[in-house]
Structures are given as C-alpha cells and as structure tokens.
Coordinates of C-alpha atoms and ligand atoms in Angstrom, one line a residue:
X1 CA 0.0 0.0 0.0
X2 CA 1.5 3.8 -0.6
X3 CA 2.3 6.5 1.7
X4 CA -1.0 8.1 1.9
X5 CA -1.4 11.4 -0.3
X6 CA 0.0 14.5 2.6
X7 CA -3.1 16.4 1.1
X8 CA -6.7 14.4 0.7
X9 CA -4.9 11.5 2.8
X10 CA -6.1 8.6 0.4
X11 CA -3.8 5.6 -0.8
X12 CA -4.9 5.5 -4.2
X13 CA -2.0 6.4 -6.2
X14 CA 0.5 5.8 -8.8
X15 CA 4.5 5.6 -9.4
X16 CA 5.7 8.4 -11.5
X17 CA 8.8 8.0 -10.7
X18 CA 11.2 6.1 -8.9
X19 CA 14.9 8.2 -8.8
X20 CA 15.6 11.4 -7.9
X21 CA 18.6 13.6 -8.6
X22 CA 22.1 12.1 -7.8
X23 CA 20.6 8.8 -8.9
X24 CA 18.7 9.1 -5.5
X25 CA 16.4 5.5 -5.5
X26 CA 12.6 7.0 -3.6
X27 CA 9.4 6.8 -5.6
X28 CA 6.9 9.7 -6.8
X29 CA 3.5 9.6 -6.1
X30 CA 0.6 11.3 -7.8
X31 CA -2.8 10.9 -6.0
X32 CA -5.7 9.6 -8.2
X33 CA -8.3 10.8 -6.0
X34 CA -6.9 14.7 -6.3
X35 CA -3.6 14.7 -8.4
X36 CA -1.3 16.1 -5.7
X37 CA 2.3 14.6 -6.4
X38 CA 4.6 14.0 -3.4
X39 CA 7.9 11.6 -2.2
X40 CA 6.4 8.1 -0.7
X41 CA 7.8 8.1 3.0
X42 CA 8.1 12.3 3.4
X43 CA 9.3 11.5 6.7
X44 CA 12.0 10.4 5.9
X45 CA 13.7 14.0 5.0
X46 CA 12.9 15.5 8.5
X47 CA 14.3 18.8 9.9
X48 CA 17.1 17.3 11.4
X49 CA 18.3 17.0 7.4
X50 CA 18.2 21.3 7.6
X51 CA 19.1 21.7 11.3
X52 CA 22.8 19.8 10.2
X53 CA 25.1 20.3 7.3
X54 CA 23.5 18.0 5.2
X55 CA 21.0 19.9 2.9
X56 CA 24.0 22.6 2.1
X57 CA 26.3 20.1 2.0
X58 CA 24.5 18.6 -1.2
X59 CA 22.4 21.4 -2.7
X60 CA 23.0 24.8 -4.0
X61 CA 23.5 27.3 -6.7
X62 CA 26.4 26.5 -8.6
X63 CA 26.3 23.0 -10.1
X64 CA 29.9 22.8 -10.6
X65 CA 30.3 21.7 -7.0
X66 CA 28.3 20.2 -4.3
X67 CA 27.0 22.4 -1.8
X68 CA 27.5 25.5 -1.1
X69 CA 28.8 28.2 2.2
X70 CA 26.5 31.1 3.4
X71 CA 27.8 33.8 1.9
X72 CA 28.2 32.4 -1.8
X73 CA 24.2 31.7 -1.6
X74 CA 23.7 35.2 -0.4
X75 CA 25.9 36.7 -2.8
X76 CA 24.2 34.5 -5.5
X77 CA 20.7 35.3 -4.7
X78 CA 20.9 38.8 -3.1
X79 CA 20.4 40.5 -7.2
X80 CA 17.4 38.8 -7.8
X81 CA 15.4 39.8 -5.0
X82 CA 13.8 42.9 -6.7
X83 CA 11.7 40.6 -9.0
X84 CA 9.9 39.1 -5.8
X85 CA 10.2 43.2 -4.1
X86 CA 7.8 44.6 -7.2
X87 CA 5.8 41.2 -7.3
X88 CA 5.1 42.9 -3.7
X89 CA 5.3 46.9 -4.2
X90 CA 1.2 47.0 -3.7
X91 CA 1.5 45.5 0.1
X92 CA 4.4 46.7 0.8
X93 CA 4.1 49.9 3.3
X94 CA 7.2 51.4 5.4
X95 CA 5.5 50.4 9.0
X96 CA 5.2 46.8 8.1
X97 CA 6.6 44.2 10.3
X98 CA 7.4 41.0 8.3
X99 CA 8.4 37.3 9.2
X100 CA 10.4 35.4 6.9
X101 CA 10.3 31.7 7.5
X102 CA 12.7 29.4 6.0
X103 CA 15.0 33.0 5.2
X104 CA 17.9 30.9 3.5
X105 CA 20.9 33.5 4.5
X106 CA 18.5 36.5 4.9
X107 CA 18.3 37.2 1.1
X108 CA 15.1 38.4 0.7
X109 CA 15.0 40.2 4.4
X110 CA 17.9 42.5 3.5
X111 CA 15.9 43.6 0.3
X112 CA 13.5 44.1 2.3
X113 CA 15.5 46.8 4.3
X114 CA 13.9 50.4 4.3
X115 CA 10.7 49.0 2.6
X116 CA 9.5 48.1 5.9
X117 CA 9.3 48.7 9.5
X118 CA 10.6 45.7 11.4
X119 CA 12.1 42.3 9.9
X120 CA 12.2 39.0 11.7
X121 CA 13.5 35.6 10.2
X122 CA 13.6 32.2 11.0
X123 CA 15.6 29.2 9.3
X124 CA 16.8 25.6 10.4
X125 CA 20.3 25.8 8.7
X126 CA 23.0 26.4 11.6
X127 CA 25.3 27.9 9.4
X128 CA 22.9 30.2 7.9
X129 CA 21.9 31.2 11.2
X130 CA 25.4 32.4 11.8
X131 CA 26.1 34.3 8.7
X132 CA 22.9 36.3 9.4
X133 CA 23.8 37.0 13.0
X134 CA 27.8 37.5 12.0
X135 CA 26.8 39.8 9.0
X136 CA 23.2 40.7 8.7
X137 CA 21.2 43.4 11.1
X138 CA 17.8 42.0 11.6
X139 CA 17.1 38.9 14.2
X140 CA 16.8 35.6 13.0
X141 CA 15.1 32.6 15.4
X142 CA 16.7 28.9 14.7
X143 CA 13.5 26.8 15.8
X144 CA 10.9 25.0 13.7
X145 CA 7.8 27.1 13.1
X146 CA 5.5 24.7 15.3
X147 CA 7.8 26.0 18.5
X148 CA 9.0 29.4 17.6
X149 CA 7.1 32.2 20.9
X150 CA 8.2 35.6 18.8
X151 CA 7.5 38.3 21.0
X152 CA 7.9 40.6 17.8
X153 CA 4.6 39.8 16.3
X154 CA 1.8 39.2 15.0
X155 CA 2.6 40.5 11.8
X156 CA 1.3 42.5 8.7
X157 CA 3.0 39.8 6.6
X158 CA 4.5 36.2 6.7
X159 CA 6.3 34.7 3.9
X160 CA 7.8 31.6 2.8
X161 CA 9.9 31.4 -0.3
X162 CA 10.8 27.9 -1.7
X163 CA 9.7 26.2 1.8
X164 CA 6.6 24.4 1.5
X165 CA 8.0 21.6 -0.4
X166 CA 10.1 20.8 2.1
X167 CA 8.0 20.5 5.1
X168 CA 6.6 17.0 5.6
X169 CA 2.8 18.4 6.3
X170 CA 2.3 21.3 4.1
X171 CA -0.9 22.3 5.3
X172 CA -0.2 22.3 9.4
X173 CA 3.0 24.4 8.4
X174 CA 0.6 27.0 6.4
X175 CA -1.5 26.7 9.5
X176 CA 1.3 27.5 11.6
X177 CA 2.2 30.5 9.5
X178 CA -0.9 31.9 9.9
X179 CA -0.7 31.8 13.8
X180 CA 1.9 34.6 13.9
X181 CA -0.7 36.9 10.9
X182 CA -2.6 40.1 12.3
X183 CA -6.3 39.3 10.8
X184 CA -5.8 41.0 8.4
X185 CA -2.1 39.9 7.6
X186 CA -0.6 38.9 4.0
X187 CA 0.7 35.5 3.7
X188 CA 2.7 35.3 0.7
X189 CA 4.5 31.8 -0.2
X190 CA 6.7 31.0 -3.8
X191 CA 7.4 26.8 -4.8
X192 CA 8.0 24.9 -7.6
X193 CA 5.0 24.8 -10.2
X194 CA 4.7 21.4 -11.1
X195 CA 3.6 22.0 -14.5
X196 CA 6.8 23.7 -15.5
X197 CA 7.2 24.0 -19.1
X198 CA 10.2 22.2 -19.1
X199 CA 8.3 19.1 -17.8
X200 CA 5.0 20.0 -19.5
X201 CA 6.2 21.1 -22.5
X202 CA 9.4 19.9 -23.5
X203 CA 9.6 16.4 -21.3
X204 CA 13.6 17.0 -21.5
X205 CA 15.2 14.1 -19.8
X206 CA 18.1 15.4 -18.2
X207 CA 15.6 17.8 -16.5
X208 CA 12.9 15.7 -15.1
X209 CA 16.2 13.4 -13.4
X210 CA 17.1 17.0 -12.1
X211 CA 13.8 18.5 -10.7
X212 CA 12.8 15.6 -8.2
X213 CA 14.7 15.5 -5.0
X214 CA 15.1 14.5 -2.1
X215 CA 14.4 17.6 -0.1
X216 CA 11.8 18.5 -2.2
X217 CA 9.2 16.1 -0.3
X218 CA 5.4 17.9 -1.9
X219 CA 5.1 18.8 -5.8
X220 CA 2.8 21.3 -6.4
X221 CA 0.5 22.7 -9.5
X222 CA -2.0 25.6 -9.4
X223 CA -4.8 23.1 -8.5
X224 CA -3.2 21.6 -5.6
X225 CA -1.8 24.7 -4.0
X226 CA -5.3 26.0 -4.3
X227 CA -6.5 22.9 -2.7
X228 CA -3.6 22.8 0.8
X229 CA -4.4 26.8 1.3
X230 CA -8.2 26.2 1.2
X231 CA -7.7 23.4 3.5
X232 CA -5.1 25.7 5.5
X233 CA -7.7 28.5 5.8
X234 CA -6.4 31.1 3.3
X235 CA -7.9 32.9 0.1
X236 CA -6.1 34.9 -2.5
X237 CA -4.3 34.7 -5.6
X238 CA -2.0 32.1 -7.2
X239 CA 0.1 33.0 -10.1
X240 CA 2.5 31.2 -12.1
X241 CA 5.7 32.8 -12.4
X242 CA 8.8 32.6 -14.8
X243 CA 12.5 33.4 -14.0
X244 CA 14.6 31.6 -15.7
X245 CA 15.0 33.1 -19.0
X246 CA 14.8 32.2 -22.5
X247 CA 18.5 31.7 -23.4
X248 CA 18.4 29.0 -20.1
X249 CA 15.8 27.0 -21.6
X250 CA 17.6 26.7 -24.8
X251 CA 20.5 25.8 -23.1
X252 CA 18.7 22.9 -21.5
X253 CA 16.4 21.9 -25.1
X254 CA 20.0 21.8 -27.1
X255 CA 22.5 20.2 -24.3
X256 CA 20.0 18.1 -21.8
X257 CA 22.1 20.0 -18.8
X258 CA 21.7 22.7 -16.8
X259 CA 24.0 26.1 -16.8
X260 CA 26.5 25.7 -14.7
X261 CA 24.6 28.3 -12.3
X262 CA 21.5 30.0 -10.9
X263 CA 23.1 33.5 -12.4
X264 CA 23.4 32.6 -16.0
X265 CA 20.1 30.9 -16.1
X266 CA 18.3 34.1 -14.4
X267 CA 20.2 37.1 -15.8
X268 CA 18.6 39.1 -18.6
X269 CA 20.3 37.3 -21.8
X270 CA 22.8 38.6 -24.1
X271 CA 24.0 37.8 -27.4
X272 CA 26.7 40.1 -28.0
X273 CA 29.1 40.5 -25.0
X274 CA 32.5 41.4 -27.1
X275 CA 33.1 44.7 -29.0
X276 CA 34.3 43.1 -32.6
X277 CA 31.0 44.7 -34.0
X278 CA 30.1 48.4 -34.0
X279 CA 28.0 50.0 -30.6
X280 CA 24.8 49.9 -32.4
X281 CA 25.0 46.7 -33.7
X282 CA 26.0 45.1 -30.3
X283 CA 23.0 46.9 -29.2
X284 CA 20.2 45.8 -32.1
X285 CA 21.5 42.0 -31.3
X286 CA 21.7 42.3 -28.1
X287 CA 17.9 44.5 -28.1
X288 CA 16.9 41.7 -29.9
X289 CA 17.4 38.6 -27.6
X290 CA 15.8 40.5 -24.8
X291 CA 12.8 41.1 -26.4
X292 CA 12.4 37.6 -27.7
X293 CA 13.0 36.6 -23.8
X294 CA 10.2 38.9 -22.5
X295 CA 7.9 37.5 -25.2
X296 CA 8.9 34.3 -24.2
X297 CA 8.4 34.6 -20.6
X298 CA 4.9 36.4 -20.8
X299 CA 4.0 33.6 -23.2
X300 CA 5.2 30.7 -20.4
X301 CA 3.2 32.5 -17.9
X302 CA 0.3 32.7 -19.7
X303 CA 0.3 29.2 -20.2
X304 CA 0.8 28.7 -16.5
X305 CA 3.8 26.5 -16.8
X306 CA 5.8 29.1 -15.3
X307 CA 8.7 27.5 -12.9
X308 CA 7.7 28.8 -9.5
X309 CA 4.0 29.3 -8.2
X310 CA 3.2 32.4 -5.9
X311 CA 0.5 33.2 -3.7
X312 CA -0.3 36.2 -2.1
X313 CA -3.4 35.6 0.2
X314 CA -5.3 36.4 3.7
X315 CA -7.0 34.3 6.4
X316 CA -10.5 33.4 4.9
X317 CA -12.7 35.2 7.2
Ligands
ZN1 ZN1 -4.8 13.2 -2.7

C-alpha cells in the first residue's frame, strides 16, 4: 500500500517515478483521488536534514560543485530579490513588520531593508543562522515554526519562499504560518510549479532526473496549492511565475544539462558581449534577444507552466 497522499490522505496512487537527482532511489506519487504529487515516506527527510550540514552540504546554486557556504548563496541570490520586491510593491508599506520563515541567509529580508518597518526571520540551517547573526542586522530565530514564541509579532505579513516543499505536512505548516498573521495579515508563499514548461512542455530528460529531490518532499500545481491553502484557511491569488530566462531554456532543449549556475540561467540574456562589431549593432542584437526573452516569458506565464507558483493571500474570514 503507498504513503497516503499529505493532502486528501487517500492511498490511491501511482509511481511516476522512482529516482531522484544524484541517482537518488525514492518513488513519486501522484494521488488519483486529487492529483497532488509527493515523495512516498516524506518522513524520511525530516528537519534534522536542515538543522545539520547535510541539505547545504548537497544542494546549491552553482552546479559545478556540491554544496555550497552562506555567503556564496547570499551573494548569488541577493540581485534577484527585486523581482519578488515589485511582485510585492502593492502590500508593501514602510510600518510593516514582516516574518520570513525558511529565510535561506537572509536574502530576501535584507531587500526588504527600508521598505519596511521591522524584519524577523527564522531558518533551520545552523550555518545560515550564523552568517545572518555575523553579517546581517535583523534577528533571525533557529527553531521549527510549530515552536517558535516571537515576541515581535503578530505580523502584517509572513512569507515563505521555496519552503513548503520541504515541510513534511504542508498544510499544518501554512496553519502554523498563519498563527503569527494580524487578521488581516498577508501571507505570501513561492514553490516549484509542477507544471513547468520544461516538464509539460518539452519532457527533456536530463531535467525531469534534475527536478525531483530529495528535499523537495510535496510537488505542487495551481490546482493543488489552491486545494492545501483552502484546507489551511487562506484565500487569495495564485500565479504562475517565470524566472529563468529564454536563453536558459535553450541551453537545457540543445544540451539536456543545466548552466552551470543559478546567475546565467536568471540574468537578462545577451548575445553580444564582445566589441568586434560596432556600438549599435551590439545593441540591435543584443535589443533583440531581450525582447524575444520577454515574449517568451509572458508567453510561459500565460500558459501557467511558469517554474515557480506564488500566492499572495489572507485568512478566509
Ligand atoms: Zn490526494
């Protein structure tokens, strides 16, 4: 009999899979009674796996190597905050006091700094933990959600970016969010959209071995997200989003691999980077590819097969 499904709870499923990246041997569900796609046995990959070395140890944004320290994920994701900063610019108000749970190494916080009154985060990762208190100037707590007492709120907005699929029971960690929301708070949450064009779309081997993971215990789509925050008490919107550009989705439909990191595949695309042709024509090539990009990523999210899912939500009253 399988894992029961962490959404609707029944045990009528099917193996989609049954390796996950690094050659990983764990099966892939997908619920027949209401589609949602998670790892059999998600308790196996419990917060111990975060609290330790282990997750950084394995996973991070240059592919080259294996893991990666603090401050080279900071550095790497610190430029690409203002994307999820305007996703936000109609909440966002300067006496706003905001948790950030699962903060990575404070990222998204320190764009957040002078946008908003008082920021508070909270992560697993020890080492992360120390880099923000070593280098960063807002307070970070270092226990699980479920346990946390923070003094510092309620708050006018709690987010979670790239979390949820890693918590074994997605909907009494939403829950749990919501505890530390003033009524009329905004929860906002970002995760992997299931139905990814690269999946959906272009069914590119070397991805699909890439996507599933270990850590990544709950797979997602519009439908099921919709389904864990009704259950979880929220209503709002969910969007599909694309971030990874055009040029990176090339790379992976000519190659099968990935770029060899999370800048190149999220940095506006260039053709022309040497100066053997004349300014303006460096410029109409270069013009060119970023159009074609934009086109292409309002086109993706259209579609909603978008790499990441966002919601931006309240309590249901
Ligand atoms: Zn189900």
């Amino acid at each position: 009999m399988f894992t029961p499904c962490t959404l609707c709870h029944s045990t009528n499923a099917e193996i989609i899979r049954d390796t996950l990246r690094y050659d990983i041997k764990r099966k892939v569900l997908r619920c027949n009674d209401c589609t949602f796609v998670y790892l059999e046995t998600p308790d196996a990959t419990n917060q111990d796996y975060y609290t330790s070395k282990t997750y950084r140890e394995t996973y991070g944004p240059n592919l080259k190597k294996k893991g990666s320290e603090p401050k080279e994920i900071y550095d790497t994701y610190f430029p690409f905050q203002g994307v999820i900063i305007d996703a936000l610019k109609d909440i966002l108000r300067p006496d706003m006091n905001v948790l950030d749970v699962g903060c990575s190494t404070g990222q998204f916080l320190s764009a957040l700094k002078g946008k908003v009154a008082g920021r508070i985060g909270m992560e697993l990762s020890e080492a992360d933990v120390a880099f923000i208190r070593e280098n960063l100037d807002f307070k970070v707590y270092s226990e699980p959600i479920e346990d946390a007492v923070i003094p510092e709120g309620p708050f006018d907005m709690v987010s979670a970016l790239q979390v949820v699929e890693h918590v074994p029971d997605p909907v009494s960690f939403v829950q749990h969010l919501g505890k530390h929301l003033k009524p009329d708070g905004y929860l906002y949450l970002e995760l992997p959209n299931i139905h990814d064009s690269m999946l959906d779309a272009y069914h590119i081997k070397g991805y699909e071995n890439f996507y599933y993971r270990e850590p990544h215990l709950s797979y997602f789509s519009e439908k099921t997200l919709g389904d864990l925050l009704a259950k979880a008490g929220f209503v709002g919107k969910i969007k599909t989003v694309q971030r990874y550009t055009f040029t990176n989705h090339l790379h992976w439909l000519l190659t099968g691999n990935p770029q060899d990191n999370f800048t190149l595949g999220n940095q506006e695309p260039i053709l022309v980077t040497t100066d053997t042709v004349s300014p303006p024509v460096k410029q109409e090539l270069n013009d060119f590819i970023r159009r074609v990009n934009r086109e292409y990523i309002d086109l993706i999210e259209k579609h909603g097969m978008g790499e990441s899912l966002t919601f931006l939500g309240k309590k249901a009253v």
